[in-house]
Short mmCIF file of C-alpha atoms in Angstrom, two decimals:
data_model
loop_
_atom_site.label_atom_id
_atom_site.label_comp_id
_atom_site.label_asym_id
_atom_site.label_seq_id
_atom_site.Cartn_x
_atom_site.Cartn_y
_atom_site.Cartn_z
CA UNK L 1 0.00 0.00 0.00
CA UNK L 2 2.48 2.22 0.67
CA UNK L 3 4.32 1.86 -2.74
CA UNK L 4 1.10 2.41 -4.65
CA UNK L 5 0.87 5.63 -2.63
CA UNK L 6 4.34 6.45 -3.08
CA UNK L 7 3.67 5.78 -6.79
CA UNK L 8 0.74 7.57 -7.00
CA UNK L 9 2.39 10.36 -5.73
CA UNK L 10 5.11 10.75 -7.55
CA UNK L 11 2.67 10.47 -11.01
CA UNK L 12 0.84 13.31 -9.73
CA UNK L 13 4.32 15.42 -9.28
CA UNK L 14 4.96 14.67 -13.28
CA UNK L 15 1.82 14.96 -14.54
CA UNK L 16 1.91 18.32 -12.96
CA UNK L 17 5.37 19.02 -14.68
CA UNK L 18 4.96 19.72 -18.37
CA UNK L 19 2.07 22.46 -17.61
CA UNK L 20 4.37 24.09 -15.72
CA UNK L 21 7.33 24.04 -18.23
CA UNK L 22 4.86 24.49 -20.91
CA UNK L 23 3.92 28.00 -18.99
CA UNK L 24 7.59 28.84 -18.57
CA UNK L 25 8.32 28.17 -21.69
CA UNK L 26 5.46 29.42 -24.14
CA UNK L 27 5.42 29.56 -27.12
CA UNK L 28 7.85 27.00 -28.15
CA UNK L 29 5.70 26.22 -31.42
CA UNK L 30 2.99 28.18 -33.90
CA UNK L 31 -0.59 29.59 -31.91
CA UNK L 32 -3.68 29.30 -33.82
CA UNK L 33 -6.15 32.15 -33.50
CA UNK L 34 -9.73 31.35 -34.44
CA UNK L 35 -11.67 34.33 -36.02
CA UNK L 36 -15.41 34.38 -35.50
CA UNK L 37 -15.60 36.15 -39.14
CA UNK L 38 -14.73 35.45 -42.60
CA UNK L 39 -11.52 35.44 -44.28
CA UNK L 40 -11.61 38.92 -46.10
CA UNK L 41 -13.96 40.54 -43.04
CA UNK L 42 -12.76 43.52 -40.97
CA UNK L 43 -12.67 41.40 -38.10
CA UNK L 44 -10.42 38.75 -40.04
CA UNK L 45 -8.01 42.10 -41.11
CA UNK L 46 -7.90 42.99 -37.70
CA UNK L 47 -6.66 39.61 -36.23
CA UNK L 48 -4.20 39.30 -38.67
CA UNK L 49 -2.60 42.72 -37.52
CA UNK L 50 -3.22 41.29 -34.15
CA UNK L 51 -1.26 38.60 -35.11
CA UNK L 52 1.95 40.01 -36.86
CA UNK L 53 2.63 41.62 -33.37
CA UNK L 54 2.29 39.21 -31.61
CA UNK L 55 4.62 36.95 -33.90
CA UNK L 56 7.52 39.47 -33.27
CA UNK L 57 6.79 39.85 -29.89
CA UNK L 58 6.71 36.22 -28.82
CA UNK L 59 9.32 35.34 -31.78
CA UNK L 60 6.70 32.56 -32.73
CA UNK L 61 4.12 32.59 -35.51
CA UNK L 62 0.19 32.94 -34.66
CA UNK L 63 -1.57 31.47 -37.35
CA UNK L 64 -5.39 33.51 -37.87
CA UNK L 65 -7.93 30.77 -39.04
CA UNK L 66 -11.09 32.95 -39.74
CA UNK L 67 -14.26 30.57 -39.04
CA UNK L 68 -17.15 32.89 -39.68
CA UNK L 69 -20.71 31.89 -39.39
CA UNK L 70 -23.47 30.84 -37.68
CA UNK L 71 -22.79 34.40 -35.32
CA UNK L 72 -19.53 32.89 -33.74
CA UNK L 73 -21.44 29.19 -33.19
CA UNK L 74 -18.60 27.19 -35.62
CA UNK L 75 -15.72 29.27 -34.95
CA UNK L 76 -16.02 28.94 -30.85
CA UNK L 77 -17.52 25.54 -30.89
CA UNK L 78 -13.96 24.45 -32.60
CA UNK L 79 -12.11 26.40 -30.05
CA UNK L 80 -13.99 24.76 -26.72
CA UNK L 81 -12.98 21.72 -28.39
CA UNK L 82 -8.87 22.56 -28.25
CA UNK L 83 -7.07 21.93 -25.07
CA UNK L 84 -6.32 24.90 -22.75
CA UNK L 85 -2.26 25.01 -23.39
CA UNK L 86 -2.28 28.42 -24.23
CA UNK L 87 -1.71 27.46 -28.28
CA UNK L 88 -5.22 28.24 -29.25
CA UNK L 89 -6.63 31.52 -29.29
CA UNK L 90 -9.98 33.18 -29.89
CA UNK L 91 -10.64 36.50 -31.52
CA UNK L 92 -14.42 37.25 -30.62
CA UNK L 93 -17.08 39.58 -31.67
CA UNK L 94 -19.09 40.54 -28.57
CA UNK L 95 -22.35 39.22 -30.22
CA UNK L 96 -21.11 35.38 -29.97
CA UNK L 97 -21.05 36.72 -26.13
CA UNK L 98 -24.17 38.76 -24.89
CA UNK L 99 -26.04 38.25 -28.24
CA UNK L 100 -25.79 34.51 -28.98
CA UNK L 101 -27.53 32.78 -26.18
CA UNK L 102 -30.64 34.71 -26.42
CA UNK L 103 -31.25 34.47 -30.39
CA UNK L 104 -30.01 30.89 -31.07
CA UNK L 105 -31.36 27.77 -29.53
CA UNK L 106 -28.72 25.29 -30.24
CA UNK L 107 -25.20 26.60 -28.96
CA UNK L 108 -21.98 24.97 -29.17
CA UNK L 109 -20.77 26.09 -26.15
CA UNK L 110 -21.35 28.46 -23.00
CA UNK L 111 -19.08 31.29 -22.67
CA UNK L 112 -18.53 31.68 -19.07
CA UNK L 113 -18.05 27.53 -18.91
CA UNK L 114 -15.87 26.80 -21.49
CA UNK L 115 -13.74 29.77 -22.26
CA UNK L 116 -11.81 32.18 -20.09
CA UNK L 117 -11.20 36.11 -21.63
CA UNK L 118 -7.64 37.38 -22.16
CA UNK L 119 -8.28 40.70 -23.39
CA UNK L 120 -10.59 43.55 -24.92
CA UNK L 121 -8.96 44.07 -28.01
CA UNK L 122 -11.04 46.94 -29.76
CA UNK L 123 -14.16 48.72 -30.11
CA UNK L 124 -16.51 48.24 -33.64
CA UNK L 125 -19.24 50.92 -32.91
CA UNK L 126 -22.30 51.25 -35.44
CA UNK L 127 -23.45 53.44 -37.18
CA UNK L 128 -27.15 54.55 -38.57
CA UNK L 129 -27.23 55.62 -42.10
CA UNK L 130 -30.09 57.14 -44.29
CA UNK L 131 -30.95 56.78 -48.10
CA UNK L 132 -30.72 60.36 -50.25
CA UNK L 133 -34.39 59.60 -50.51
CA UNK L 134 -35.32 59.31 -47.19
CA UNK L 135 -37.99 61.93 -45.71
CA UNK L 136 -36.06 62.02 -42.22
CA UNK L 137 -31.95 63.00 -42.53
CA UNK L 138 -31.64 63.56 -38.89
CA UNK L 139 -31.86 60.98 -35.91
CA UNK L 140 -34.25 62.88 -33.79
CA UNK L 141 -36.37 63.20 -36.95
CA UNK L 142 -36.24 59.90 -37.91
CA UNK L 143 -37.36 58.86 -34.15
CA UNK L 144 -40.20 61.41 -34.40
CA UNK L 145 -41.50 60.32 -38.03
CA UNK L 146 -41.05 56.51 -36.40
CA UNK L 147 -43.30 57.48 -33.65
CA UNK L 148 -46.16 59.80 -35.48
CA UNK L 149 -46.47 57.22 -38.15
CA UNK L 150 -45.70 53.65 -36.83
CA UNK L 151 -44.30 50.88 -39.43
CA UNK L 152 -43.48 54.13 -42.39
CA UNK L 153 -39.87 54.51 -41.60
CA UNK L 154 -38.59 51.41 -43.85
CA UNK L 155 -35.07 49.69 -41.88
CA UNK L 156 -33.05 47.24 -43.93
CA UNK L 157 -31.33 44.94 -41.60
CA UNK L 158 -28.48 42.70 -42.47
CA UNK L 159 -30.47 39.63 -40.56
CA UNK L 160 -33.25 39.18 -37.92
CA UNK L 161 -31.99 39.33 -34.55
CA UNK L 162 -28.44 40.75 -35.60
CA UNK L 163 -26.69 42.68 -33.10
CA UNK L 164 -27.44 45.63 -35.80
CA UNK L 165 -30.71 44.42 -36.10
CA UNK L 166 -31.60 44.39 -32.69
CA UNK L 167 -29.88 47.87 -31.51
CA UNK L 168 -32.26 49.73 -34.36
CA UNK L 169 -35.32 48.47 -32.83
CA UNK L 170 -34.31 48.57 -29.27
CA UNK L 171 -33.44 52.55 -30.32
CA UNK L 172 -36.82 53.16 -31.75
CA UNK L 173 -38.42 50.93 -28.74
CA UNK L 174 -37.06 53.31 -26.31
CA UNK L 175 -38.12 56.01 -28.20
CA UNK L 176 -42.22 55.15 -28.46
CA UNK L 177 -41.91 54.16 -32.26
CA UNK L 178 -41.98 51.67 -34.68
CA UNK L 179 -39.91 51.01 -37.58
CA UNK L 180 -40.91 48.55 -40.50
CA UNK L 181 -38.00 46.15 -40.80
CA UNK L 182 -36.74 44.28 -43.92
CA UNK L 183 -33.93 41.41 -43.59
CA UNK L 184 -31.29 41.24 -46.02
CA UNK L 185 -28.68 38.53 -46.66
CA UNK L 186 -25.51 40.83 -46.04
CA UNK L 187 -24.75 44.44 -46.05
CA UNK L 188 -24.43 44.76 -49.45
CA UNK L 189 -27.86 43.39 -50.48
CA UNK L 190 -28.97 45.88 -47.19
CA UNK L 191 -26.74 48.51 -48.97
CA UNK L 192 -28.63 48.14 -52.75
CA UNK L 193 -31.69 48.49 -50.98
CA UNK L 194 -31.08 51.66 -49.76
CA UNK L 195 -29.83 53.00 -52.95
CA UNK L 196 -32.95 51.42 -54.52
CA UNK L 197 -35.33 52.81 -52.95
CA UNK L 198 -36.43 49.66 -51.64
CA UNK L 199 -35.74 50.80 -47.90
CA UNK L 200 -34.64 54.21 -46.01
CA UNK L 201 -32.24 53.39 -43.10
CA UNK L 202 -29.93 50.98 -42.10
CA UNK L 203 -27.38 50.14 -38.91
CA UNK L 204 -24.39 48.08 -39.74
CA UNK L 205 -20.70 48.68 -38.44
CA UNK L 206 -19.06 51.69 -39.76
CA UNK L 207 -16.41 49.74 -41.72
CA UNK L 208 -19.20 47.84 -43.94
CA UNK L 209 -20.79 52.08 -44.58
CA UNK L 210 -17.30 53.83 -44.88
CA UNK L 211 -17.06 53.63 -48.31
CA UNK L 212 -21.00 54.63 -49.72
CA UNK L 213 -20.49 57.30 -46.73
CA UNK L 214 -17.13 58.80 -47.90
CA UNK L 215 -18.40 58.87 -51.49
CA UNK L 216 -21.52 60.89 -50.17
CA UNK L 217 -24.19 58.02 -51.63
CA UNK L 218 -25.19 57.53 -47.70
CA UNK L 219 -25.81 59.92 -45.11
CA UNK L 220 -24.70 59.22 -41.40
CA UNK L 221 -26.86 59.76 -39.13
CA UNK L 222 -25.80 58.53 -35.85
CA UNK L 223 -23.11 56.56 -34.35
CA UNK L 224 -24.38 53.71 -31.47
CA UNK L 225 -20.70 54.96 -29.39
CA UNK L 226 -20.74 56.56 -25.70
CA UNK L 227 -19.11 59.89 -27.91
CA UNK L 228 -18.04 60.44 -31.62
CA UNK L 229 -15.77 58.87 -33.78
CA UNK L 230 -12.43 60.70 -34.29
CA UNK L 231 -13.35 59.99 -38.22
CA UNK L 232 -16.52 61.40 -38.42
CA UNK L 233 -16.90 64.09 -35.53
CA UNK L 234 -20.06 66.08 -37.07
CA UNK L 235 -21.95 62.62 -36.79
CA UNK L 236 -24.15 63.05 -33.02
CA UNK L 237 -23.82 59.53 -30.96
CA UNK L 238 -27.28 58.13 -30.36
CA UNK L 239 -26.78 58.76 -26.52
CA UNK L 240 -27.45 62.42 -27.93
CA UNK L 241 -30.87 62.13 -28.38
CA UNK L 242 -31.78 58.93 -26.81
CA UNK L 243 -29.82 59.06 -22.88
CA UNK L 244 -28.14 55.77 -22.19
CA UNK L 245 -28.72 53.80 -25.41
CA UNK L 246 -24.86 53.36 -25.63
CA UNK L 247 -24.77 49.46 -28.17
CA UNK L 248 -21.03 49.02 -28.69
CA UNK L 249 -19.32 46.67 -31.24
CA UNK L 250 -16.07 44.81 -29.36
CA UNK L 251 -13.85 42.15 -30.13
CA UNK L 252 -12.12 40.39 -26.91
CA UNK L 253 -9.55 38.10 -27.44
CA UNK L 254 -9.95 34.20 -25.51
CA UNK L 255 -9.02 31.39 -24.66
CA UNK L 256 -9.90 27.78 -23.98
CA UNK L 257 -10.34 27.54 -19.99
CA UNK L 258 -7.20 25.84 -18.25
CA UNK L 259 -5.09 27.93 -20.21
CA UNK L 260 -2.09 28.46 -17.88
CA UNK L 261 -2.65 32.08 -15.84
CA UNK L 262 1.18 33.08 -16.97
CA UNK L 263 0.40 32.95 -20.40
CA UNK L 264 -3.26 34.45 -20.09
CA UNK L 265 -0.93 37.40 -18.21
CA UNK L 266 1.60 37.53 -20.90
CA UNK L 267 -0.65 37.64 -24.01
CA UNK L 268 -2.62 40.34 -21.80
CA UNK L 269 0.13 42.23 -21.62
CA UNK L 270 1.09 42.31 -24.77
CA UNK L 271 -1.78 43.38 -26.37
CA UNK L 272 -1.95 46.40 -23.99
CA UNK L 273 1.31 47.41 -25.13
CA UNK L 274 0.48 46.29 -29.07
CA UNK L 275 -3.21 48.89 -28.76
CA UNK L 276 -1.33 51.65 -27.98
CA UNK L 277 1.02 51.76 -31.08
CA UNK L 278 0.37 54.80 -32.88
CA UNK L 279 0.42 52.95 -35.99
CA UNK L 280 -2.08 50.04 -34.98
CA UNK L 281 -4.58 52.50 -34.36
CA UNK L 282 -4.20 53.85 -37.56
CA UNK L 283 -4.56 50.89 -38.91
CA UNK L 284 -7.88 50.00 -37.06
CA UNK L 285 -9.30 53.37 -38.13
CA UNK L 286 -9.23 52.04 -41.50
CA UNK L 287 -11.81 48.90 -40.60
CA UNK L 288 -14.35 50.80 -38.62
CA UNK L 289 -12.32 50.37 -35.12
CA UNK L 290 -10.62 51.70 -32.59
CA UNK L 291 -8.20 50.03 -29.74
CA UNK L 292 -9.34 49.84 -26.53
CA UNK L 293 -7.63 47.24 -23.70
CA UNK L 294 -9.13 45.26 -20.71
CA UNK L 295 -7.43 42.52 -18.90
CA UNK L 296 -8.06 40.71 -15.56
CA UNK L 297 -10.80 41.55 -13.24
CA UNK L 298 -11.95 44.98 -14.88
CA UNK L 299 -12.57 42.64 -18.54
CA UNK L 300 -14.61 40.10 -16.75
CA UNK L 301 -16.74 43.02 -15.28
CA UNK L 302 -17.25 44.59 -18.06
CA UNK L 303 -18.01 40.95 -19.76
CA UNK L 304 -20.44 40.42 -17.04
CA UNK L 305 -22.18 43.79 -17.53
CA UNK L 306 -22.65 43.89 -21.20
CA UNK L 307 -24.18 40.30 -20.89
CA UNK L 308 -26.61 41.42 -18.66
CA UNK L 309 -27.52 44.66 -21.18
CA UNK L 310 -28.31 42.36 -23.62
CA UNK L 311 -30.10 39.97 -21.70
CA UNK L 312 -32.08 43.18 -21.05
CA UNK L 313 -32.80 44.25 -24.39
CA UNK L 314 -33.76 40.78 -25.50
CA UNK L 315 -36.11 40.77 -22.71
CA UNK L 316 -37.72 43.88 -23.43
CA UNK L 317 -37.99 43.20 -27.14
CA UNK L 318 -39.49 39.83 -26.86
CA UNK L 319 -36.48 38.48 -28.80
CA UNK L 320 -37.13 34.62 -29.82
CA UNK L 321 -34.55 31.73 -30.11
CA UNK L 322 -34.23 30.44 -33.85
#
């Protein structure tokens, strides 16, 4: 009996070994970042920047494999499913977070169980846009028109129960109106519309407008941001006319849980230092973002807080699981 201890012992001292060398030592091969967006995507842009500093910092390549779909479902169902040695990695929109497990009723995984956040990598804020033809060009006119005539103000929507989707009609909600809302398969089918007539406003992130606005084919009306963007600084925030309806677009970067806490430190720190390069933001400008960094007990607060907003909002909009 007591060489079974003994031996039992000394397995559990081993075992316990290579996780701790493994920390010391990390990265001693490639790290695979999953993307919850398509190859091509702003998001996907952005965690390939994310990743050539992090290859020179670490002196070891991160490889970005872009999973988009099925609002996060495939790409973080694949990551729960990788073991927690700190050489898998998740870039994450906030919707596969506080938006997911109220709109979809088969999930691949559960956040809070199965994954453990690293850090807030940037803010994707959206933006409200209007057609040339529309009868409202202002916000607080659009509200007003939304509320004297219910179901006349014509939204195109780039899916039902989008994160988009669902911060235009929790706007007009709060407001005492109604919009008439039209899905489309994309922003650039939501895009046409407006430019066919076919529908008045849309919300979308500012890097899928940027273009139509710059070229003066789509007016911006309002930017879902507690302030305004550096790039467009005549365009009011929403909080301007509607007090607390702050609905911002993040992307957090994760990891499986049991990653070792020294490397869930390390990459933290690193990506503080990485957001604050002059020419990253710059860079992130250009896709509709802008850095912003959270690590430790403030990201899991403010994690915690934004899923209970948007447990909120689905409550109060009746929002049904497809």
């Amino acid at each position: 009996m007591k060489i079974t201890r003994m031996v039992m012992l000394w397995s559990a001292m081993l075992l316990g070994v290579p996780a701790i060398a493994s920390a010391q030592t990390w990265p001693d091969k490639p790290v695979r970042i999953i993307v919850t967006a398509a190859t091509g995507s702003a998001p996907d842009v952005m965690a390939r920047l994310l990743a050539d500093q992090l290859s020179r910092s670490f002196g070891q390549q991160f490889i970005v494999d872009a999973r988009g779909g099925a609002g996060g479902n495939i790409a973080l169902g694949a990551l729960k499913r990788l073991p927690g040695d700190g050489y898998a990695l998740g870039v994450v929109h906030a919707s596969a977070i506080t938006v997911a497990p109220h709109t979809m009723k088969e999930m691949q995984y559960d956040f809070d169980r199965d994954f453990v956040p690293v850090a807030l990598v940037a803010r994707a804020p959206l933006m409200m846009v209007a057609a040339p033809h529309a009868p409202a060009q202002t916000l607080p006119d659009v509200l007003a028109l939304a509320k004297a005539q219910p179901d006349t103000v014509t939204v195109a929507v780039t899916g039902i129960n989008s994160v988009p989707h669902l911060a235009t009609e929790m706007l007009v909600h709060r407001s005492g109106g109604k919009f008439f809302t039209v899905a489309f398969n994309g922003s650039t089918n939501a895009i046409s519309a407006l430019l066919s007539r076919d529908a008045m406003l849309m919300t979308d992130g500012v890097a899928a407008l940027a273009s139509m606005v710059d070229a003066g084919r789509l007016k911006p009306i309002a930017v879902f941001s507690r302030q305004r963007l550096a790039q467009y600084p005549s365009v009011p925030a929403v909080v301007e006319a509607v007090p607390d309806m702050v609905v911002d677009g993040w992307f957090v970067l994760v990891a499986p849980r049991g990653t070792p806490d020294d490397v869930i430190r390390r990459l933290a720190a690193e990506i503080g230092r990485t957001a604050s390069a002059p020419q990253i933001a710059e860079r992130m400008g250009t896709l509709g973002m802008y850095p912003d960094t959270l690590s430790g007990p403030a990201l899991v607060q403010f994690i915690r807080s934004e899923q209970d907003l948007w447990r909120r909002i689905a409550d109060q909009l009746g929002v049904q699981r497809q």
